[in-house]
mmCIF file of C-alpha atoms in Angstrom:
data_model
loop_
_atom_site.group_PDB
_atom_site.id
_atom_site.type_symbol
_atom_site.label_atom_id
_atom_site.label_comp_id
_atom_site.label_asym_id
_atom_site.label_seq_id
_atom_site.Cartn_x
_atom_site.Cartn_y
_atom_site.Cartn_z
ATOM 1 C CA MET A 1 -10.181 1.809 259.425
ATOM 2 C CA ASN A 2 -12.850 1.682 262.142
ATOM 3 C CA SER A 3 -11.381 -1.462 263.709
ATOM 4 C CA ILE A 4 -7.912 0.098 263.697
ATOM 5 C CA GLN A 5 -9.188 3.249 265.357
ATOM 6 C CA GLU A 6 -11.082 1.191 267.931
ATOM 7 C CA LYS A 7 -7.917 -0.674 268.942
ATOM 8 C CA ILE A 8 -5.887 2.531 269.224
ATOM 9 C CA THR A 9 -8.617 4.234 271.275
ATOM 10 C CA ARG A 10 -8.833 1.218 273.572
ATOM 11 C CA LEU A 11 -5.083 1.368 274.162
ATOM 12 C CA LYS A 12 -5.084 5.099 274.912
ATOM 13 C CA ASN A 13 -8.087 4.876 277.233
ATOM 14 C CA ASN A 14 -6.437 2.065 279.149
ATOM 15 C CA ILE A 15 -3.322 4.166 279.796
ATOM 16 C CA GLU A 16 -5.430 7.173 280.791
ATOM 17 C CA GLN A 17 -6.756 5.174 283.749
ATOM 18 C CA VAL A 18 -3.388 5.841 285.388
ATOM 19 C CA ILE A 19 -1.868 8.843 283.595
ATOM 20 C CA PHE A 20 -4.343 11.687 284.159
ATOM 21 C CA GLY A 21 -4.606 14.705 281.878
ATOM 22 C CA LYS A 22 -1.754 13.745 279.553
ATOM 23 C CA GLY A 23 -3.666 12.770 276.432
ATOM 24 C CA GLU A 24 -1.194 14.473 274.108
ATOM 25 C CA THR A 25 1.781 12.717 275.716
ATOM 26 C CA ILE A 26 -0.013 9.375 275.498
ATOM 27 C CA ASP A 27 -0.779 10.030 271.818
ATOM 28 C CA LEU A 28 2.927 10.590 271.155
ATOM 29 C CA ALA A 29 3.901 7.399 273.007
ATOM 30 C CA VAL A 30 1.395 5.334 271.007
ATOM 31 C CA THR A 31 2.473 7.027 267.765
ATOM 32 C CA CYS A 32 6.083 6.149 268.540
ATOM 33 C CA LEU A 33 5.160 2.511 269.164
ATOM 34 C CA LEU A 34 3.241 2.190 265.890
ATOM 35 C CA ALA A 35 6.061 3.863 263.939
ATOM 36 C CA LYS A 36 8.570 1.340 265.353
ATOM 37 C CA GLY A 37 10.447 4.173 267.037
ATOM 38 C CA HIS A 38 12.090 4.764 270.407
ATOM 39 C CA LEU A 39 11.020 7.321 272.994
ATOM 40 C CA LEU A 40 13.113 9.629 275.210
ATOM 41 C CA ILE A 41 11.250 11.276 278.103
ATOM 42 C CA GLU A 42 13.045 14.042 280.001
ATOM 43 C CA ASP A 43 11.531 15.952 282.897
ATOM 44 C CA VAL A 44 11.760 16.635 286.610
ATOM 45 C CA PRO A 45 11.425 13.641 288.984
ATOM 46 C CA GLY A 46 8.002 12.360 289.965
ATOM 47 C CA VAL A 47 5.808 13.459 287.060
ATOM 48 C CA GLY A 48 5.049 9.971 285.710
ATOM 49 C CA LYS A 49 7.802 9.175 283.197
ATOM 50 C CA THR A 50 8.332 5.615 284.427
ATOM 51 C CA SER A 51 4.602 5.106 285.041
ATOM 52 C CA LEU A 52 3.854 5.962 281.402
ATOM 53 C CA ALA A 53 6.340 3.332 280.222
ATOM 54 C CA HIS A 54 4.876 0.731 282.596
ATOM 55 C CA CYS A 55 1.324 1.525 281.461
ATOM 56 C CA LEU A 56 2.158 1.209 277.773
ATOM 57 C CA ALA A 57 3.925 -2.108 278.330
ATOM 58 C CA SER A 58 1.219 -3.503 280.626
ATOM 59 C CA SER A 59 -1.501 -2.603 278.098
ATOM 60 C CA LEU A 60 0.174 -4.854 275.543
ATOM 61 C CA HIS A 61 0.731 -8.604 275.740
ATOM 62 C CA LEU A 62 4.469 -8.141 275.214
ATOM 63 C CA GLU A 63 7.610 -8.994 277.138
ATOM 64 C CA PHE A 64 8.756 -6.031 279.218
ATOM 65 C CA LYS A 65 12.091 -5.429 280.970
ATOM 66 C CA ARG A 66 13.256 -2.505 283.081
ATOM 67 C CA ILE A 67 16.927 -1.525 283.364
ATOM 68 C CA GLN A 68 17.959 0.909 286.094
ATOM 69 C CA PHE A 69 20.976 2.738 284.674
ATOM 70 C CA THR A 70 23.723 3.526 287.196
ATOM 71 C CA ASN A 71 27.341 4.611 286.847
ATOM 72 C CA ASP A 72 28.612 1.078 287.549
ATOM 73 C CA LEU A 73 26.364 -0.628 284.981
ATOM 74 C CA LEU A 74 28.323 -2.524 282.304
ATOM 75 C CA PRO A 75 27.369 -3.233 278.672
ATOM 76 C CA ALA A 76 27.161 -6.968 279.425
ATOM 77 C CA ASP A 77 24.564 -6.211 282.119
ATOM 78 C CA ILE A 78 22.321 -5.002 279.277
ATOM 79 C CA THR A 79 23.133 -7.225 276.317
ATOM 80 C CA GLY A 80 23.954 -10.474 278.129
ATOM 81 C CA VAL A 81 27.034 -12.612 278.647
ATOM 82 C CA SER A 82 28.456 -15.952 277.514
ATOM 83 C CA ILE A 83 28.765 -18.472 280.368
ATOM 84 C CA TYR A 84 30.988 -21.535 280.207
ATOM 85 C CA ASP A 85 29.250 -24.882 280.795
ATOM 86 C CA GLN A 86 31.801 -27.261 282.329
ATOM 87 C CA GLN A 87 29.771 -30.373 281.537
ATOM 88 C CA GLU A 88 29.232 -29.562 277.875
ATOM 89 C CA LYS A 89 32.604 -27.772 277.641
ATOM 90 C CA THR A 90 31.135 -24.940 275.650
ATOM 91 C CA PHE A 91 29.871 -21.394 276.107
ATOM 92 C CA HIS A 92 26.150 -20.590 276.281
ATOM 93 C CA PHE A 93 24.854 -17.074 275.742
ATOM 94 C CA LYS A 94 22.628 -15.810 278.551
ATOM 95 C CA GLN A 95 20.394 -13.052 277.241
ATOM 96 C CA GLY A 96 20.327 -9.720 279.052
ATOM 97 C CA PRO A 97 17.274 -7.523 279.697
ATOM 98 C CA LEU A 98 17.657 -5.940 276.258
ATOM 99 C CA PHE A 99 16.017 -9.083 274.831
ATOM 100 C CA ALA A 100 12.425 -7.960 275.316
ATOM 101 C CA ASN A 101 9.708 -6.262 273.272
ATOM 102 C CA ILE A 102 9.602 -3.085 275.368
ATOM 103 C CA VAL A 103 12.693 -2.047 277.304
ATOM 104 C CA LEU A 104 12.561 0.740 279.886
ATOM 105 C CA ALA A 105 15.988 2.392 280.224
ATOM 106 C CA ASP A 106 15.376 4.288 283.445
ATOM 107 C CA GLU A 107 17.619 7.332 284.044
ATOM 108 C CA ILE A 108 19.681 6.433 280.998
ATOM 109 C CA ASN A 109 22.118 9.331 281.447
ATOM 110 C CA ARG A 110 23.366 7.973 284.790
ATOM 111 C CA SER A 111 25.486 5.349 283.031
ATOM 112 C CA THR A 112 28.750 5.917 281.189
ATOM 113 C CA PRO A 113 28.889 6.451 277.397
ATOM 114 C CA ARG A 114 30.384 2.969 277.088
ATOM 115 C CA THR A 115 27.273 1.434 278.634
ATOM 116 C CA GLN A 116 24.903 3.733 276.745
ATOM 117 C CA SER A 117 26.503 2.571 273.496
ATOM 118 C CA ALA A 118 25.303 -0.985 274.198
ATOM 119 C CA LEU A 119 21.874 0.208 273.020
ATOM 120 C CA LEU A 120 22.990 1.672 269.695
ATOM 121 C CA GLU A 121 23.015 -1.470 267.569
ATOM 122 C CA ALA A 122 19.770 -2.748 269.094
ATOM 123 C CA MET A 123 17.926 0.534 268.534
ATOM 124 C CA ASN A 124 19.088 0.933 264.951
ATOM 125 C CA GLU A 125 19.273 -2.625 263.622
ATOM 126 C CA LYS A 126 17.237 -4.675 266.126
ATOM 127 C CA GLN A 127 20.136 -6.999 266.817
ATOM 128 C CA VAL A 128 22.840 -7.529 269.432
ATOM 129 C CA SER A 129 26.413 -8.616 268.683
ATOM 130 C CA VAL A 130 28.243 -10.460 271.463
ATOM 131 C CA ASP A 131 31.419 -12.555 271.143
ATOM 132 C CA ASN A 132 31.350 -12.386 267.325
ATOM 133 C CA ASN A 133 27.782 -13.722 267.277
ATOM 134 C CA THR A 134 24.748 -11.713 266.206
ATOM 135 C CA HIS A 135 21.436 -12.241 267.987
ATOM 136 C CA ASN A 136 18.241 -10.841 266.467
ATOM 137 C CA LEU A 137 15.637 -9.094 268.600
ATOM 138 C CA GLU A 138 11.957 -9.954 268.236
ATOM 139 C CA ASP A 139 9.397 -7.568 266.798
ATOM 140 C CA PRO A 140 7.993 -5.380 268.106
ATOM 141 C CA PHE A 141 10.978 -3.780 269.812
ATOM 142 C CA MET A 142 10.903 -0.389 271.532
ATOM 143 C CA VAL A 143 13.217 1.396 273.946
ATOM 144 C CA ILE A 144 11.644 3.938 276.299
ATOM 145 C CA ALA A 145 14.344 5.946 278.060
ATOM 146 C CA THR A 146 13.902 8.435 280.879
ATOM 147 C CA GLN A 147 16.203 11.051 282.318
ATOM 148 C CA ASN A 148 15.739 13.754 284.931
ATOM 149 C CA LEU A 149 15.927 17.366 283.823
ATOM 150 C CA ILE A 150 17.641 18.953 286.825
ATOM 151 C CA GLU A 151 19.817 16.266 288.401
ATOM 152 C CA SER A 152 23.105 16.817 286.583
ATOM 153 C CA GLN A 153 25.564 15.480 289.156
ATOM 154 C CA GLY A 154 26.890 12.049 288.262
ATOM 155 C CA THR A 155 25.272 12.024 284.813
ATOM 156 C CA TYR A 156 26.655 11.670 281.289
ATOM 157 C CA PRO A 157 24.870 13.613 278.511
ATOM 158 C CA LEU A 158 23.703 11.385 275.696
ATOM 159 C CA PRO A 159 25.955 11.667 272.603
ATOM 160 C CA GLU A 160 24.456 12.832 269.331
ATOM 161 C CA SER A 161 24.578 9.330 267.856
ATOM 162 C CA GLN A 162 22.406 8.109 270.743
ATOM 163 C CA LEU A 163 19.946 11.001 270.590
ATOM 164 C CA ASP A 164 19.503 10.534 266.835
ATOM 165 C CA ARG A 165 18.154 7.019 267.385
ATOM 166 C CA PHE A 166 15.200 8.249 269.444
ATOM 167 C CA MET A 167 12.159 9.075 267.344
ATOM 168 C CA PHE A 168 10.647 11.476 269.899
ATOM 169 C CA TYR A 169 12.010 13.660 272.650
ATOM 170 C CA ILE A 170 9.166 14.680 274.969
ATOM 171 C CA SER A 171 8.495 16.072 278.429
ATOM 172 C CA MET A 172 5.625 15.099 280.720
ATOM 173 C CA GLY A 173 5.115 18.399 282.513
ATOM 174 C CA TYR A 174 3.232 18.928 285.761
ATOM 175 C CA PRO A 175 -0.470 17.961 285.814
ATOM 176 C CA SER A 176 -3.129 20.645 285.921
ATOM 177 C CA PRO A 177 -4.585 21.457 289.383
ATOM 178 C CA ASP A 178 -7.736 19.465 288.558
ATOM 179 C CA ASP A 179 -5.769 16.422 287.391
ATOM 180 C CA GLU A 180 -3.466 16.565 290.404
ATOM 181 C CA ARG A 181 -6.485 16.810 292.723
ATOM 182 C CA ARG A 182 -7.927 13.730 291.060
ATOM 183 C CA LEU A 183 -4.561 12.005 291.460
ATOM 184 C CA LEU A 184 -4.620 12.675 295.210
ATOM 185 C CA GLN A 185 -8.260 11.690 295.637
ATOM 186 C CA GLU A 186 -7.907 8.409 293.708
ATOM 187 C CA GLN A 187 -4.548 7.370 295.137
ATOM 188 C CA SER A 188 -5.950 4.241 296.788
ATOM 189 C CA THR A 189 -8.154 3.173 293.861
ATOM 190 C CA ARG A 190 -5.967 4.100 290.868
ATOM 191 C CA PRO A 191 -4.675 0.934 289.097
ATOM 192 C CA ASN A 192 -1.045 -0.077 289.481
ATOM 193 C CA PRO A 193 0.824 1.013 286.296
ATOM 194 C CA ALA A 194 2.658 -2.308 286.144
ATOM 195 C CA SER A 195 -0.474 -4.443 286.315
ATOM 196 C CA ILE A 196 -3.261 -2.714 284.402
ATOM 197 C CA GLU A 197 -5.399 -4.736 282.005
ATOM 198 C CA THR A 198 -3.910 -5.998 278.755
ATOM 199 C CA VAL A 199 -5.965 -4.678 275.837
ATOM 200 C CA LEU A 200 -3.910 -5.605 272.751
ATOM 201 C CA GLU A 201 -2.135 -8.813 271.801
ATOM 202 C CA LYS A 202 1.255 -9.011 270.096
ATOM 203 C CA ASP A 203 -0.259 -9.875 266.695
ATOM 204 C CA GLU A 204 -2.518 -6.820 266.890
ATOM 205 C CA VAL A 205 0.443 -4.544 267.613
ATOM 206 C CA LEU A 206 2.345 -5.963 264.633
ATOM 207 C CA GLU A 207 -0.745 -5.517 262.455
ATOM 208 C CA LEU A 208 -1.054 -1.851 263.452
ATOM 209 C CA GLN A 209 2.639 -1.268 262.766
ATOM 210 C CA ALA A 210 2.261 -2.818 259.311
ATOM 211 C CA LYS A 211 -0.689 -0.516 258.550
ATOM 212 C CA VAL A 212 1.507 2.548 259.100
ATOM 213 C CA ASN A 213 3.406 1.860 255.869
ATOM 214 C CA SER A 214 0.196 2.120 253.843
ATOM 215 C CA VAL A 215 -0.516 5.701 254.981
ATOM 216 C CA ARG A 216 -0.126 8.115 252.050
ATOM 217 C CA ILE A 217 2.243 11.078 251.949
ATOM 218 C CA GLU A 218 1.679 13.276 248.902
ATOM 219 C CA PRO A 219 4.750 14.577 246.993
ATOM 220 C CA VAL A 220 3.920 18.158 247.972
ATOM 221 C CA LEU A 221 4.063 17.144 251.633
ATOM 222 C CA THR A 222 7.400 15.402 251.091
ATOM 223 C CA ASP A 223 8.722 18.700 249.692
ATOM 224 C CA TYR A 224 7.400 20.491 252.784
ATOM 225 C CA ILE A 225 9.276 18.069 255.056
ATOM 226 C CA LEU A 226 12.433 18.481 252.981
ATOM 227 C CA ASN A 227 12.194 22.284 253.104
ATOM 228 C CA ILE A 228 12.001 22.209 256.900
ATOM 229 C CA ILE A 229 14.973 19.840 257.171
ATOM 230 C CA THR A 230 17.011 21.922 254.726
ATOM 231 C CA ALA A 231 16.197 25.059 256.722
ATOM 232 C CA THR A 232 17.735 23.510 259.857
ATOM 233 C CA ARG A 233 20.969 22.880 257.934
ATOM 234 C CA GLU A 234 21.099 26.397 256.497
ATOM 235 C CA ASN A 235 20.040 28.272 259.640
ATOM 236 C CA SER A 236 22.956 30.191 261.158
ATOM 237 C CA ASN A 237 21.601 29.529 264.656
ATOM 238 C CA PHE A 238 22.380 25.813 264.274
ATOM 239 C CA SER A 239 25.844 24.273 264.216
ATOM 240 C CA LEU A 240 24.282 20.938 263.184
ATOM 241 C CA GLY A 241 21.083 20.395 261.233
ATOM 242 C CA VAL A 242 18.818 17.369 260.837
ATOM 243 C CA SER A 243 20.465 14.295 259.301
ATOM 244 C CA PRO A 244 18.974 12.222 256.441
ATOM 245 C CA ARG A 245 18.118 9.554 259.021
ATOM 246 C CA GLY A 246 16.188 12.227 260.899
ATOM 247 C CA GLY A 247 14.160 12.929 257.763
ATOM 248 C CA LEU A 248 13.272 9.256 257.319
ATOM 249 C CA ILE A 249 12.243 8.975 260.968
ATOM 250 C CA PHE A 250 10.189 12.179 260.652
ATOM 251 C CA GLN A 251 8.273 10.792 257.684
ATOM 252 C CA GLN A 252 7.532 7.486 259.439
ATOM 253 C CA ALA A 253 6.325 9.343 262.523
ATOM 254 C CA LEU A 254 3.923 11.376 260.364
ATOM 255 C CA ARG A 255 2.410 8.193 258.941
ATOM 256 C CA ALA A 256 1.899 6.780 262.420
ATOM 257 C CA ARG A 257 0.283 9.997 263.685
ATOM 258 C CA ALA A 258 -2.157 9.958 260.774
ATOM 259 C CA LEU A 259 -3.144 6.406 261.692
ATOM 260 C CA VAL A 260 -3.578 7.353 265.366
ATOM 261 C CA CYS A 261 -5.846 10.184 264.205
ATOM 262 C CA GLY A 262 -7.930 7.769 262.118
ATOM 263 C CA ARG A 263 -6.643 8.768 258.684
ATOM 264 C CA ASP A 264 -4.848 6.935 255.863
ATOM 265 C CA TYR A 265 -3.154 10.124 254.635
ATOM 266 C CA CYS A 266 -0.870 12.778 256.158
ATOM 267 C CA THR A 267 -1.561 16.520 256.368
ATOM 268 C CA PRO A 268 0.582 19.649 256.897
ATOM 269 C CA ASP A 269 -0.845 19.825 260.432
ATOM 270 C CA ASP A 270 0.798 16.467 261.170
ATOM 271 C CA VAL A 271 4.135 17.972 260.141
ATOM 272 C CA LYS A 272 3.654 21.028 262.362
ATOM 273 C CA HIS A 273 2.478 18.890 265.267
ATOM 274 C CA LEU A 274 5.452 16.522 265.246
ATOM 275 C CA ALA A 275 8.261 18.816 264.090
ATOM 276 C CA ILE A 276 9.439 19.761 267.589
ATOM 277 C CA PRO A 277 9.320 16.330 269.305
ATOM 278 C CA VAL A 278 10.984 14.686 266.279
ATOM 279 C CA LEU A 279 13.569 17.339 265.368
ATOM 280 C CA CYS A 280 14.535 19.292 268.511
ATOM 281 C CA HIS A 281 17.057 16.680 269.710
ATOM 282 C CA ARG A 282 18.584 16.204 266.233
ATOM 283 C CA VAL A 283 19.996 19.720 265.957
ATOM 284 C CA ILE A 284 22.651 21.598 267.928
ATOM 285 C CA PRO A 285 22.313 25.349 268.539
ATOM 286 C CA GLN A 286 25.363 27.607 268.087
ATOM 287 C CA SER A 287 25.081 28.869 271.668
ATOM 288 C CA HIS A 288 25.339 25.454 273.296
ATOM 289 C CA ASN A 289 23.886 25.742 276.812
ATOM 290 C CA LEU A 290 23.321 22.127 277.857
ATOM 291 C CA SER A 291 20.674 22.922 280.465
ATOM 292 C CA ARG A 292 18.586 24.847 277.917
ATOM 293 C CA ARG A 293 19.491 22.986 274.752
ATOM 294 C CA PHE A 294 16.113 21.447 273.961
ATOM 295 C CA ALA A 295 14.173 24.551 274.938
ATOM 296 C CA ASP A 296 16.374 26.628 272.639
ATOM 297 C CA THR A 297 16.126 24.226 269.699
ATOM 298 C CA ALA A 298 12.343 23.930 270.120
ATOM 299 C CA SER A 299 12.061 27.708 269.877
ATOM 300 C CA LEU A 300 14.259 27.843 266.775
ATOM 301 C CA ILE A 301 12.303 25.053 265.054
ATOM 302 C CA SER A 302 9.071 26.940 265.802
ATOM 303 C CA GLN A 303 10.552 29.936 263.981
ATOM 304 C CA ILE A 304 11.459 27.748 260.999
ATOM 305 C CA LEU A 305 7.876 26.412 260.842
ATOM 306 C CA GLU A 306 6.653 30.001 260.620
ATOM 307 C CA GLN A 307 9.072 30.836 257.831
ATOM 308 C CA VAL A 308 8.669 27.767 255.603
ATOM 309 C CA SER A 309 5.629 28.046 253.348
ATOM 310 C CA VAL A 310 2.866 25.512 254.000
ATOM 311 C CA PRO A 311 1.473 23.567 251.018
ATOM 312 C CA VAL A 312 -2.181 24.279 250.330
#
């Protein structure tokens, strides 16, 4: 366990060279990676969403691709296209940027639902189907998507099927005054997010992901998770509760968090800690105000956590 913890600490410390004062956010990003999940980051412009994705990718010896989503982006621009070879008189598939280990979908909500849907199969099944052919994606595979919180003109809200495929929904938030002062003072010496030192190799990442499955979840904790999920379905403030897929993703995220914390077992505190980032985007409140949706659902899930009894 010591060697595992040392690798995880090395990865987090490497990212913290660039992302100041966001240890909790970095923990969630690393947890998501180890749990084989996908990450959605929503916040105001300029708080480090893209930099966090670059830092995580640069810290790992993995193939990284960035896709800038715009309203004229087509599905083939993401998945790839078949090109006809006149000499060989046959079609050859040219892979798109989705064929990478870590894919940054920058400003994902600026593209149409048709283009957004090009990610669905890849995020759920780690494969891409083009021209009746299925192409497998290499492990590890992670999508990190960003979207701005306030720029609503020319954007397309992510459909529920898309949101449900993200393990975590998180916000960066503004840095503290001390961290922002440090950011200004070290502007010329702070490492470039896209070129910081690589600290983990691909085999080490796969090894850490495999270790997640060995983390124990006691039956009483499984019941606690189930009670929380059931409460979201029975709560009159929600028009849609957490799906069974959401429960499976929640449980895997708990295992990964335990590993990040240096444990081989999960605790009720893990459940409380991850309930909002894992569940808030999987439920729909009755009073559906799009601009406040996630804030409202986070508040309602907090109330559920207070009402559901915690196993001792």
